[in-house]
Coordinates of C-alpha atoms in Angstrom, one line a residue:
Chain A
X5 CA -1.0 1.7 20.9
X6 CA 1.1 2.6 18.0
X7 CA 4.4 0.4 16.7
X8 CA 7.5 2.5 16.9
X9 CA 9.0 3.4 13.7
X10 CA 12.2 2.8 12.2
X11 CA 15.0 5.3 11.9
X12 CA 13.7 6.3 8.0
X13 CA 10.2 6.0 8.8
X14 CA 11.0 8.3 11.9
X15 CA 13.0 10.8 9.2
X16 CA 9.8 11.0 7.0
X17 CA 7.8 11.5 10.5
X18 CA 9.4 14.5 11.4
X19 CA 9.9 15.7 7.5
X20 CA 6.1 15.9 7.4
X21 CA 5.9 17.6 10.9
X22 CA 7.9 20.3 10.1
X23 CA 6.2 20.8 6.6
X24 CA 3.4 21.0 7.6
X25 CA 3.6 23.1 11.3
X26 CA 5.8 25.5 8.5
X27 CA 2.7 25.9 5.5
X28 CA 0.6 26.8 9.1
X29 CA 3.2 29.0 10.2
X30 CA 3.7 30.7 6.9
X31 CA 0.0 31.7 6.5
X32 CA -0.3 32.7 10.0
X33 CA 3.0 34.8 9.7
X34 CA 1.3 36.3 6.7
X35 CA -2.0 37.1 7.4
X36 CA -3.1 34.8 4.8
X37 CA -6.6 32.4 4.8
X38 CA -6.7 29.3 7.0
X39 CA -9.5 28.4 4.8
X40 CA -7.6 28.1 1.9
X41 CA -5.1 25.7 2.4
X42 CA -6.9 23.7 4.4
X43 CA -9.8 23.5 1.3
X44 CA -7.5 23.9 -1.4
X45 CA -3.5 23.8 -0.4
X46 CA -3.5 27.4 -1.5
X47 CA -1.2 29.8 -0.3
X48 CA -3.8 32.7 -0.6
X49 CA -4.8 36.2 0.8
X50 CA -8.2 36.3 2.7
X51 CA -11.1 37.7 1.3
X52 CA -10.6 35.9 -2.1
X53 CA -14.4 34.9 -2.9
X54 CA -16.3 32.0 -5.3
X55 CA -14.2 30.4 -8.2
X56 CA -11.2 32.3 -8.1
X57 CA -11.2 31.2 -4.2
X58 CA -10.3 27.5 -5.8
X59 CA -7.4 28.9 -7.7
X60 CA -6.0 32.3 -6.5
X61 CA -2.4 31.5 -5.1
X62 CA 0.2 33.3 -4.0
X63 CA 2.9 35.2 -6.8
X64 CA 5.9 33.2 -6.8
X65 CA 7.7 34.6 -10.1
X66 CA 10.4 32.3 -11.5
X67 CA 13.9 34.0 -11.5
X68 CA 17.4 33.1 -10.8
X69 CA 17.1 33.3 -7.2
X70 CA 17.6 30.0 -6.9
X71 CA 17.4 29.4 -3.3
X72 CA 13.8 31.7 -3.1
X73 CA 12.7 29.7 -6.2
X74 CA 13.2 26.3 -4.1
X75 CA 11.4 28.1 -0.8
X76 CA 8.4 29.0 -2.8
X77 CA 8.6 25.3 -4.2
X78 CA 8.6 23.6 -0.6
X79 CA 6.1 26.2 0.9
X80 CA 3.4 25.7 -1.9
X81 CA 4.4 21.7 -1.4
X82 CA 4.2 21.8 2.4
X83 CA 0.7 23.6 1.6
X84 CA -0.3 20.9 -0.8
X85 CA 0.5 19.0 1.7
X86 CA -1.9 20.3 4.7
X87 CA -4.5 19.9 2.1
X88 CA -3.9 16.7 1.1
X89 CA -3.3 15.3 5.1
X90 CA -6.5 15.4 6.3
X91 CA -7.6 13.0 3.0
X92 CA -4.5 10.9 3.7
X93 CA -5.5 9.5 7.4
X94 CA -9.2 9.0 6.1
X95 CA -7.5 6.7 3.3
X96 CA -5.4 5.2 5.6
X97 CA -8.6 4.5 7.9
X98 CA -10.8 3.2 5.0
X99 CA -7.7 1.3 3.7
X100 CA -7.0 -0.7 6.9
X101 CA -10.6 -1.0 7.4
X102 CA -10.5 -2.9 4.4
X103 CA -7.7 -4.9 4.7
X104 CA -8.8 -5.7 8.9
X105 CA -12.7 -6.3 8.0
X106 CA -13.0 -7.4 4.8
X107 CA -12.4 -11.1 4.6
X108 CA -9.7 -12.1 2.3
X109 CA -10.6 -15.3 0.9
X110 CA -14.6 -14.5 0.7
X111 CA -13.5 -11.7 -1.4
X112 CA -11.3 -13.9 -3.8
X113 CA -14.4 -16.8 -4.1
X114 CA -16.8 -14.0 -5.3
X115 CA -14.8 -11.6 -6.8
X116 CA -12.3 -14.1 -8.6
X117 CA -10.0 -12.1 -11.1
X118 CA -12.6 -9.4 -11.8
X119 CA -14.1 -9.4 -15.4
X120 CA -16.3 -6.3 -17.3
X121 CA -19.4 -6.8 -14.6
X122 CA -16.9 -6.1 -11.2
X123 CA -15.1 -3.7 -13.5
X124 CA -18.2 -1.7 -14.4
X125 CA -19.5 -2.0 -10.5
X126 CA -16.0 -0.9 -9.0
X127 CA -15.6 2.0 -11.3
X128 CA -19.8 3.1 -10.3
X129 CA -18.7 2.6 -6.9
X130 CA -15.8 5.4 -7.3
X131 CA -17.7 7.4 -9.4
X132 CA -20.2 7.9 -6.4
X133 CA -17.6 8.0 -3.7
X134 CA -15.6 12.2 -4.1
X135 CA -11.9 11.3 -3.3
X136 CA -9.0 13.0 -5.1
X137 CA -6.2 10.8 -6.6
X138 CA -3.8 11.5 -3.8
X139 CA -6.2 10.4 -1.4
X140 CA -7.1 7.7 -3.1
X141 CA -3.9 6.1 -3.1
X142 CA -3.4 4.5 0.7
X143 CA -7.7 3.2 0.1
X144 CA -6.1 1.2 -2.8
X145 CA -3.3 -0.1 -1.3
X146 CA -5.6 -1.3 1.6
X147 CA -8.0 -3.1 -1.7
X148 CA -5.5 -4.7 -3.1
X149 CA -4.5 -6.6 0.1
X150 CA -8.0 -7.0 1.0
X151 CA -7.9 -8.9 -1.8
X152 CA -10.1 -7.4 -4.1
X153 CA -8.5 -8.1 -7.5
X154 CA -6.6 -5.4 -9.7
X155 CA -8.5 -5.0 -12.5
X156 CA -11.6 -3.7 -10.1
X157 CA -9.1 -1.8 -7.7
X158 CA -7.5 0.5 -10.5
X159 CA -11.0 0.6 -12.2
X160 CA -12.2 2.1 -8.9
X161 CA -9.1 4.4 -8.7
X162 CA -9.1 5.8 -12.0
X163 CA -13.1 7.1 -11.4
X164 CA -13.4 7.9 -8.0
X165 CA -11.4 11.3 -8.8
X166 CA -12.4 11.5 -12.1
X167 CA -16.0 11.3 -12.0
X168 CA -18.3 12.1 -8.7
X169 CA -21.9 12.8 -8.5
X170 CA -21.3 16.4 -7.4
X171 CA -18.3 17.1 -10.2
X172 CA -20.5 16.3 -12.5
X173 CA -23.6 18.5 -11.8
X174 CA -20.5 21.8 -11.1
X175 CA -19.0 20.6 -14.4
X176 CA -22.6 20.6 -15.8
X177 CA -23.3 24.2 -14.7
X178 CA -20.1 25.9 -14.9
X179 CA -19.3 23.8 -18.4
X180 CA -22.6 22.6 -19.7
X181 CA -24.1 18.9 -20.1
X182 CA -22.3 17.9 -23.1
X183 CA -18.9 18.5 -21.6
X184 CA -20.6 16.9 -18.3
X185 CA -22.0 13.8 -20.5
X186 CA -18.3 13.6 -22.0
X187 CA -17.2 13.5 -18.3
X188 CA -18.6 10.3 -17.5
X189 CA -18.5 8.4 -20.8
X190 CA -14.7 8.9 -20.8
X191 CA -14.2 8.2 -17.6
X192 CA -16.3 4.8 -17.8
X193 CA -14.1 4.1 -21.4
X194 CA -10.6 4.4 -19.9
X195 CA -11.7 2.8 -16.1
X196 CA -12.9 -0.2 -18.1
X197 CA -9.9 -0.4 -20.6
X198 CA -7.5 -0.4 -17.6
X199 CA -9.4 -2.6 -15.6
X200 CA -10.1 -5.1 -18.5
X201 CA -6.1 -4.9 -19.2
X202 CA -5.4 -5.9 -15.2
X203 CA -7.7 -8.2 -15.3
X204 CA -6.5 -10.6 -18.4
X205 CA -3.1 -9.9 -16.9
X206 CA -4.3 -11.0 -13.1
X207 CA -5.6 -14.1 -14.5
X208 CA -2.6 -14.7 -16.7
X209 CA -0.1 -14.0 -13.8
X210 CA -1.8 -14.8 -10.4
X211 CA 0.7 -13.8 -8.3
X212 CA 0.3 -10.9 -6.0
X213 CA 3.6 -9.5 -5.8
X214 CA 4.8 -9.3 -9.5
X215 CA 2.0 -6.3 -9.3
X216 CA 2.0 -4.8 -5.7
X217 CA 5.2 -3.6 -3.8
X218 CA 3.6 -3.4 -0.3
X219 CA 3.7 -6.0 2.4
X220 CA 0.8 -6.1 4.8
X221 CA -0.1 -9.7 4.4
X222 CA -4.0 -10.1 3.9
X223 CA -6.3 -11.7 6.6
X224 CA -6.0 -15.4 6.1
X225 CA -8.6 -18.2 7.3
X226 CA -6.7 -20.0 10.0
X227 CA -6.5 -23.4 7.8
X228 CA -4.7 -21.7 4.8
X229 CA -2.2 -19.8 7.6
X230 CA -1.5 -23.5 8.5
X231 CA -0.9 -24.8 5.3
X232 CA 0.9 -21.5 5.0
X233 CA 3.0 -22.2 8.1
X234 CA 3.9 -26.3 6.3
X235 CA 5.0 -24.7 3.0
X236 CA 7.3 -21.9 4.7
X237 CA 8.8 -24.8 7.0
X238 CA 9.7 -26.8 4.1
X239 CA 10.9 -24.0 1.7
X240 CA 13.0 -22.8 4.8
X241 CA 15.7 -25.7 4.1
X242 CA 17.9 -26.0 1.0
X243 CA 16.8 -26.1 -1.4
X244 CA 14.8 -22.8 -0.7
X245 CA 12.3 -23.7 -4.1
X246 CA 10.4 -26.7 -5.0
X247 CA 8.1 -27.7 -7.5
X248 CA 4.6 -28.9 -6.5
X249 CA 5.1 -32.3 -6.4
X250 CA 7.7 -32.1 -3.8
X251 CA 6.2 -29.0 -1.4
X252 CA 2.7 -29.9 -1.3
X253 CA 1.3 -32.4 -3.5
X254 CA -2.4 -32.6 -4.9
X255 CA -2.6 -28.9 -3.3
X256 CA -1.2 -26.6 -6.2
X257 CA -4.6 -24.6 -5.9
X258 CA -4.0 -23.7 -2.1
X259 CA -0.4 -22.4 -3.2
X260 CA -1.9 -20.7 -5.9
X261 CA -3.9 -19.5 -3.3
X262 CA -1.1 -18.1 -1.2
X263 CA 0.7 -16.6 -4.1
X264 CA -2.5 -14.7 -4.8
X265 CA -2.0 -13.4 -1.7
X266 CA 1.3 -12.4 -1.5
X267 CA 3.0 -15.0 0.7
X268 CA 4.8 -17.5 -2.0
X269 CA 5.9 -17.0 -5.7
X270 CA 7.1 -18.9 -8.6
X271 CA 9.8 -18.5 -11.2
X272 CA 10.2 -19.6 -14.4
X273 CA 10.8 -23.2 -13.9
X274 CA 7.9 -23.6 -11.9
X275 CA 9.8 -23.9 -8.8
X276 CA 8.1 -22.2 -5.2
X277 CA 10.1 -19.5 -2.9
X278 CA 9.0 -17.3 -0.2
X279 CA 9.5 -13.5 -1.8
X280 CA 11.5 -11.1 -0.5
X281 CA 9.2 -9.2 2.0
X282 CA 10.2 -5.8 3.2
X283 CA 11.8 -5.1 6.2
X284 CA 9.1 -2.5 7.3
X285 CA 6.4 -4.7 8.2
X286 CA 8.3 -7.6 10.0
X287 CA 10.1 -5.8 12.6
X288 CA 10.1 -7.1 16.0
X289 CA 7.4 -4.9 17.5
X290 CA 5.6 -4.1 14.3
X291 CA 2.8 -5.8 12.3
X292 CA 1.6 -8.1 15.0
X293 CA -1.0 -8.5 12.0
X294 CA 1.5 -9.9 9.4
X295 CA -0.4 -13.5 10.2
X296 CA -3.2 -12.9 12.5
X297 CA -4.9 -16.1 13.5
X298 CA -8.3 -15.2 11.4
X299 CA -10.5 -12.8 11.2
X300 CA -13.6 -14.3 12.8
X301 CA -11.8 -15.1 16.5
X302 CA -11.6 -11.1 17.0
X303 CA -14.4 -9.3 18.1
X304 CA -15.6 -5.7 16.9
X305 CA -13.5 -3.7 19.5
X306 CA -10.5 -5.7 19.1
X307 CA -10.5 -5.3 15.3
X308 CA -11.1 -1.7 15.8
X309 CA -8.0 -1.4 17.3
X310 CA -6.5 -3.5 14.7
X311 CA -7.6 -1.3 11.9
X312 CA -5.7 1.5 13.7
X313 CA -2.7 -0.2 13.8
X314 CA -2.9 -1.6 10.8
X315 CA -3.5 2.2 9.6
X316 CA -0.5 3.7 11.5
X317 CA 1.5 0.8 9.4
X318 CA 0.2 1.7 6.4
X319 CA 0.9 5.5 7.0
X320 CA 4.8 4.9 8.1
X321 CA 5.3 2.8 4.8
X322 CA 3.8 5.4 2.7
X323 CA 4.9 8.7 3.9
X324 CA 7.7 8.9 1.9
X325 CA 6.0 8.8 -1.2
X326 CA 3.7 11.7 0.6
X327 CA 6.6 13.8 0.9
X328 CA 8.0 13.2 -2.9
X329 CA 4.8 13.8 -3.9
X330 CA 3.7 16.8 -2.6
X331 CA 7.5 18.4 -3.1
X332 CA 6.9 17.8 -6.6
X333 CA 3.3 19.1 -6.5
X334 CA 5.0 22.6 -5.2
X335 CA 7.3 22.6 -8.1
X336 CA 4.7 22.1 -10.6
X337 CA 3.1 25.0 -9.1
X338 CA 6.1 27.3 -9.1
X339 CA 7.4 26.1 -12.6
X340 CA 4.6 25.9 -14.7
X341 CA 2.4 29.0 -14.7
X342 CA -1.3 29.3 -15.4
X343 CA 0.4 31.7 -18.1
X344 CA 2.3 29.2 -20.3
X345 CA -1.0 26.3 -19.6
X346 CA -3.1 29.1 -21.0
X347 CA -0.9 30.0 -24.2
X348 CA -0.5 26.1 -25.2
X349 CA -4.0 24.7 -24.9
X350 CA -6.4 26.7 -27.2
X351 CA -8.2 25.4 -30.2
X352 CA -9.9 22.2 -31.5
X353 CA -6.4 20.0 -32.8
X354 CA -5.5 17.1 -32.1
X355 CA -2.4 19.1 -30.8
X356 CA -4.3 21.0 -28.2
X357 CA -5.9 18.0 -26.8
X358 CA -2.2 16.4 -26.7
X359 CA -0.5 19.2 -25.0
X360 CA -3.9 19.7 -22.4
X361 CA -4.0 15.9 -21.4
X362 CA 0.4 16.2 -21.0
X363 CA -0.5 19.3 -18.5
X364 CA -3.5 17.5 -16.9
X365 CA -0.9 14.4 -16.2
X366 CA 2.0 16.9 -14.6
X367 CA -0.5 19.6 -12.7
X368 CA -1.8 18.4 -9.1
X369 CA -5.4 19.5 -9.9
X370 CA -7.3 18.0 -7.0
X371 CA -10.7 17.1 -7.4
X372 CA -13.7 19.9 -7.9
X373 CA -10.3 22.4 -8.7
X374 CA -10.4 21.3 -11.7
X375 CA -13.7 22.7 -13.0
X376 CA -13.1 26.8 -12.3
X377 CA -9.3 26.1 -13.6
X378 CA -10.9 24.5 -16.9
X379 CA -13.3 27.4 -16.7
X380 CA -10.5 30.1 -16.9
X381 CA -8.6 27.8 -19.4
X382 CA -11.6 28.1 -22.0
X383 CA -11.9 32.2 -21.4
X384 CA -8.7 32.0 -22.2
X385 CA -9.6 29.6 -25.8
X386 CA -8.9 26.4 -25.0
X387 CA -10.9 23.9 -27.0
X388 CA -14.1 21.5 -26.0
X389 CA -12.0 18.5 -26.9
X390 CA -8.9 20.1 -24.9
X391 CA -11.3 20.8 -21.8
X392 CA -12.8 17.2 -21.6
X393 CA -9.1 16.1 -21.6
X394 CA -8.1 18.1 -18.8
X395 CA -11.4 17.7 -17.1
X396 CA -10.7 13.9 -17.0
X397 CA -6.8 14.0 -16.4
X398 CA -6.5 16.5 -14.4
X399 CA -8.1 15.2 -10.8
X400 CA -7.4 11.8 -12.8
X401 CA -4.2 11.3 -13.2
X402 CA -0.9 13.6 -11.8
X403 CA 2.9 13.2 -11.0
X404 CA 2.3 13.3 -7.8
X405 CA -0.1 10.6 -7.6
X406 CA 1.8 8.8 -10.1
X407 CA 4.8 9.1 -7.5
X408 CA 2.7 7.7 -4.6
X409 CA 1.3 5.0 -6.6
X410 CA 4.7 3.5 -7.2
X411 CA 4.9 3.1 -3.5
X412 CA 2.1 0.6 -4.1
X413 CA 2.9 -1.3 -7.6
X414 CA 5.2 -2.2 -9.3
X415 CA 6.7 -0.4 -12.6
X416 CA 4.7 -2.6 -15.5
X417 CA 1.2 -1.8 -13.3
X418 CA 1.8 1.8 -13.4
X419 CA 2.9 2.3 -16.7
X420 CA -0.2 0.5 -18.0
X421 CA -2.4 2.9 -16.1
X422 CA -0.7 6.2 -16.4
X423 CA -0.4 5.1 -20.2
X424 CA -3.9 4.0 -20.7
X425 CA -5.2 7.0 -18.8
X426 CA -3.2 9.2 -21.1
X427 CA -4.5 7.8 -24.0
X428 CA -8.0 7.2 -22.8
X429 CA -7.6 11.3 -22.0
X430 CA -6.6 12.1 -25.9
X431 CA -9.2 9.8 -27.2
X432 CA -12.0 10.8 -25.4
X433 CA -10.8 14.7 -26.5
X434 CA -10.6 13.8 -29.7
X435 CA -13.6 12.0 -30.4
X436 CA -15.6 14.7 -28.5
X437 CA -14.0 17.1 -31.1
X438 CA -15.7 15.5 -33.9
X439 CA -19.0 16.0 -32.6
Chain B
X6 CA 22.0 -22.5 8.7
X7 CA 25.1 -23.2 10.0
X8 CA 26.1 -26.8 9.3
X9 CA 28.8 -27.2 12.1
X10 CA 25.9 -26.8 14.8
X11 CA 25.0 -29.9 16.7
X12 CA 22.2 -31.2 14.8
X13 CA 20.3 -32.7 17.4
X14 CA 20.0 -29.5 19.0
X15 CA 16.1 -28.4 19.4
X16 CA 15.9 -24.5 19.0
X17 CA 13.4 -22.0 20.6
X18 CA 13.3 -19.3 18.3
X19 CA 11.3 -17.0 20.2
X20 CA 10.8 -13.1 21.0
X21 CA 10.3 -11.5 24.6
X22 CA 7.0 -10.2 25.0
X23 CA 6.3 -6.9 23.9
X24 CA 2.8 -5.0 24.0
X25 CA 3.4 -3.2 20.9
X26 CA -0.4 -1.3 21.4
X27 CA -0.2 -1.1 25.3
X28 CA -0.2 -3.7 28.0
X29 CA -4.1 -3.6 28.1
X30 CA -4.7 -3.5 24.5
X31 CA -5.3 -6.8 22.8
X32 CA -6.0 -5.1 19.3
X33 CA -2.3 -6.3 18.7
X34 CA -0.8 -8.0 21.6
X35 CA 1.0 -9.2 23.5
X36 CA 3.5 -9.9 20.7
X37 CA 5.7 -12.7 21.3
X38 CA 6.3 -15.0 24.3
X39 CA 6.4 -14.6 28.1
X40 CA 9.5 -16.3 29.5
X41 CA 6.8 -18.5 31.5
X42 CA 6.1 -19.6 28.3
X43 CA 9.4 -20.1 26.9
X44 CA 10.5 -22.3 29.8
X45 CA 7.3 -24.5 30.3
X46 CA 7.8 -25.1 26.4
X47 CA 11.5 -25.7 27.0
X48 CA 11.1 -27.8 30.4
X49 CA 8.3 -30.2 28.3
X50 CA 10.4 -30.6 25.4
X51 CA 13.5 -31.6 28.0
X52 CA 11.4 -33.3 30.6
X53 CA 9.4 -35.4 27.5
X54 CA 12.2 -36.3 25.1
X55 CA 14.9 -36.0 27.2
X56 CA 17.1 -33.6 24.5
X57 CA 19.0 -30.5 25.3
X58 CA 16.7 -27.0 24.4
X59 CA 18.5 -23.9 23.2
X60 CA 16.6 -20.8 23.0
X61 CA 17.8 -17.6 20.5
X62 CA 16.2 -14.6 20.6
X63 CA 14.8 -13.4 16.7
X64 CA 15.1 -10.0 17.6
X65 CA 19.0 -9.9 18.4
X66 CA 21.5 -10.1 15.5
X67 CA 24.3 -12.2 17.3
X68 CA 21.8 -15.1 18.3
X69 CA 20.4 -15.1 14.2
X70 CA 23.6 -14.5 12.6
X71 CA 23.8 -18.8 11.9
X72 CA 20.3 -19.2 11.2
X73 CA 19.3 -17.1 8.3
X74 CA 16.4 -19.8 7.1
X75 CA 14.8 -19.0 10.5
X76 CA 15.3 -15.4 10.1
X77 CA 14.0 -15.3 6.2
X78 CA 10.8 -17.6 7.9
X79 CA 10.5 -14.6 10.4
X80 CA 10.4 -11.7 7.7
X81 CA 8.1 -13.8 5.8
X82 CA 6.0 -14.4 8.3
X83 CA 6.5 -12.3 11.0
X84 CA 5.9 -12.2 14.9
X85 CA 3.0 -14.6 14.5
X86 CA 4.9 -17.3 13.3
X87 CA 6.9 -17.3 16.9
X88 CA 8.2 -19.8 18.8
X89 CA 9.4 -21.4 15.8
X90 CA 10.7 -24.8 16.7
X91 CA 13.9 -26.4 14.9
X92 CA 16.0 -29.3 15.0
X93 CA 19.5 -28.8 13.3
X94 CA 18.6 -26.9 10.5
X95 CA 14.7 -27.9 9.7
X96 CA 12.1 -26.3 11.3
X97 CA 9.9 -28.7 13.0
X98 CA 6.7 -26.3 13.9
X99 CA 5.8 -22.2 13.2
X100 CA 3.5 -20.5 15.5
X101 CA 1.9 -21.0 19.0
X102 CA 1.7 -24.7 19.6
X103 CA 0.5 -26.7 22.9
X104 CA 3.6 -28.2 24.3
X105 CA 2.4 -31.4 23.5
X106 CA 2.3 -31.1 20.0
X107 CA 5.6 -29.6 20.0
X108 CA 6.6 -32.7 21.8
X109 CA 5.2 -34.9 19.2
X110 CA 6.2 -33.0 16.6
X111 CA 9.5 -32.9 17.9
X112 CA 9.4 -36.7 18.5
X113 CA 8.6 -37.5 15.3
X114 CA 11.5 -35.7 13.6
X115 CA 13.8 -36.8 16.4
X116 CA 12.7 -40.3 15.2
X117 CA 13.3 -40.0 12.1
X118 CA 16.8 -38.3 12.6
X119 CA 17.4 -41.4 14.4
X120 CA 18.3 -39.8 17.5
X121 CA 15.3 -41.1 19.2

């Protein structure tokens, strides 16, 4: 059923086995709560009960101890990581369900480059759907070679952790409805300013792969894999680029076309090439849906199949962002204490709201854990402003995600949306400040 | 490719068949070609155009190591763009063809090589 995986994919494979058989083995070992880490990737005693059940972990003081320091860091990772596993393989289902039943080019005729309407739609849709930004990650990759332009996909991914139907009615009564309202308003102002910014660049660029890193080709009619099939042959010989005129004349749209999605690029004198594609979905057994021959030939069972294939792919070629991830995720929680969050973010400055948003960027704070953790952060004097901030870059935006997002795009993509985010997350404090 | 090759060798660039998802599945298989396959194709292009056939294996290093055009066609496209079909160094057809259009494709480019 599934393709066998490569030597590093293997590695990763196993890495991930043995992190998380040890999280399970830890908290049976010490009587701690199943629930916990499977709800929250908590390392925490039974018993614990309502909010302090989404944020009472395990002591792991900071000391010299160097080698006990980095045991706590990998056991709080590898609990992360039970958490966020169960998420993961749903992704991975909904992404390759995307990329194995949503037709490619139907999607590019309606959906074009996106614009403020498919924008708007895409970041309603995530606010509706509850996925945390790790989870999230594999559903986008699985958009973007669907198809489904940039601009909508990061629109989508930047609300559908920030911003749910039931996050907003806990944040309403744990926080109240102006922090609640000041939920969704920001959220909606930095989806659409990141989204607008993909989309102008989209349009300006066309080409697939000078934003997305991945390489699971999209479903292709069968006349545009022909056509397809002619410009490879040709751009096979020397030379390996040529301009229009000379690789398919009269057809620069249908190459445009297949740069769009993924197959052909163009440098700076306007000359085509094939792009480099990675080794990890060409390989002699694997990605038997590289090319298929078209989406409508297959019928329902067959293309279920497919999407679980496609899924296993998609899984081997992201697991080791997974693993950085969640290894980070566990240092975060070791290194930073709730302590030093809770001396630095009080107030109504500017300053605060700065230093809250910089914490909600670096904590993993997955999604309805943010509310009770904003909740003991304002006990504790943190500012209105400050709270929105976190509220909106905590499940939002964290290294973690950040580090599986590059998996997916390319440097430029991610530093427009981890730097819009981040200043969408000030503004939005600020301006909530003033009122 | 590798000039000093006979250039009016055709080339079966093919891959045995493998059932990456299970012999009975069809989500994602078979993947490649059956050597039934490979030597009807071969036999028609010999039988028709009366030009010697080699077939290379894209899965083995040593039969690729001349033909990295075919190989970079491979990772571009991957197992669904097997047999590909060359003559010299220019490929002549990508993907699964009837063998008479490989023969007419193949004539074709033969003709215009002059070697037909």
């Amino acid at each position: 059923m599934f393709r066998k995986p490569n030597k590093k994919e293997l590695f990763y494979l196993i890495l991930i086995f043995i992190l998380y058989s040890g999280a399970l083995i830890y908290v049976y070992q010490n009587h701690l709560s199943f629930g916990a880490i499977y709800k929250y990737g908590l390392l925490q005693e039974k018993g614990v009960q309502e909010d302090q059940a989404r944020i009472a972990d395990i002591e792991t003081p900071l000391s010299w101890n160097i080698p006990e320091v980095l045991w706590f860091i990998l056991i709080k990772g590898a609990a992360v990581l039970v958490e966020l596993f169960q998420y993961w393989i749903v992704g991975m289902l909904i992404a390759a369900s995307l990329v194995v039943f949503v037709p490619w080019q139907k999607i590019k005729e309606k959906m074009g480059y996106g614009g403020f309407g498919s924008n708007f739609l895409a970041t309603t849709a995530g606010a509706v759907i509850p996925i945390c930004s790790c989870g999230i990650v594999p559903v986008l990759a699985g958009m973007v070679e669907a198809g489904i332009p940039l601009g909508p996909t990061m629109a989508f991914l930047i609300a559908a952790p920030m911003l749910n139907v039931p996050a907003v009615f806990i944040t309403a009564g744990v926080l109240g409805w102006k922090l609640a309202l000041g939920r969704i308003l920001g959220t909606f102002f930095i989806a659409l300013m990141v989204g607008g910014v993909l989309t102008r660049w989209q349009r300006k660029e066309r080409f697939l792969r000078r934003f997305v890193k991945l390489s699971i080709a999209p479903n292709l009619s069968p006349e545009l894999q022909k056509f397809a099939f002619k410009v490879g042959m040709v751009l096979s010989k020397n030379p390996r680029k040529l301009p229009t005129e000379k690789l398919a004349p009269g057809e620069e749209e249908k190459l445009y076309l297949l740069g769009e999605a993924g197959i052909l690029d163009r440098d700076k004198e306007d000359l085509w090439f094939l792009p480099a594609v990675k080794e990890a979905s060409t390989g002699a057994t694997a990605a038997c849906f590289v090319l298929p021959t078209g989406e409508a030939k297959l019928s329902l069972g067959k293309k279920m199949r497919k999407m679980v294939q496609t899924a296993w792919d998609f899984f081997l070629q992201l697991n080791y962002y997974l693993i950085l991830a969640v290894i980070i995720a566990g240092a975060i929680k070791v290194l930073i204490p709730t302590k030093t969050v809770v001396s630095l973010v009080g107030g109504k400055h500017l300053n605060s709201v700065l230093i809250a948003s910089f914490i909600a960027v670096l904590a993993y704070v997955c999604t309805y854990v943010e509310v009770p953790t904003a909740l003991a952060l304002i006990q504790k004097g943190m500012g209105g402003g400050a709270t929105l901030s976190y509220l909106l870059g905590g499940p939002g935006l964290s290294l973690p995600s950040i580090v599986m997002l590059s998996g997916v795009f390319k440097a430029k993509v991610l530093a427009l949306y981890v730097g819009l985010s981040f200043v969408g997350c000030v503004v939005a404090g600020y301006v909530f400040n003033l009122f | 490719m590798n000039q000093n090759n006979n250039h009016k060798i055709v080339r079966l660039f093919t891959m045995p068949q493998q059932f990456p998802c299970g012999p009975t599945a069809a989500c994602c298989g078979p993947v490649g070609q059956s050597e039934e396959e490979i030597q009807r194709l071969k036999e028609s292009i010999e039988k028709e155009l009366s030009v010697p056939v080699e077939v290379r294996n894209v899965t083995k290093g040593e039969d690729m190591r001349d033909f990295r055009p075919i190989s970079g066609l491979f990772r571009s496209f991957g197992p669904m763009s097997l047999p590909l079909i060359a003559v010299g160094d220019e490929v002549v057809s990508m993907g699964n063809p009837a063998p008479e259009e490989a023969v007419a494709a193949l004539r074709e480019k033969l003709r215009e090589f002059g070697i037909l």
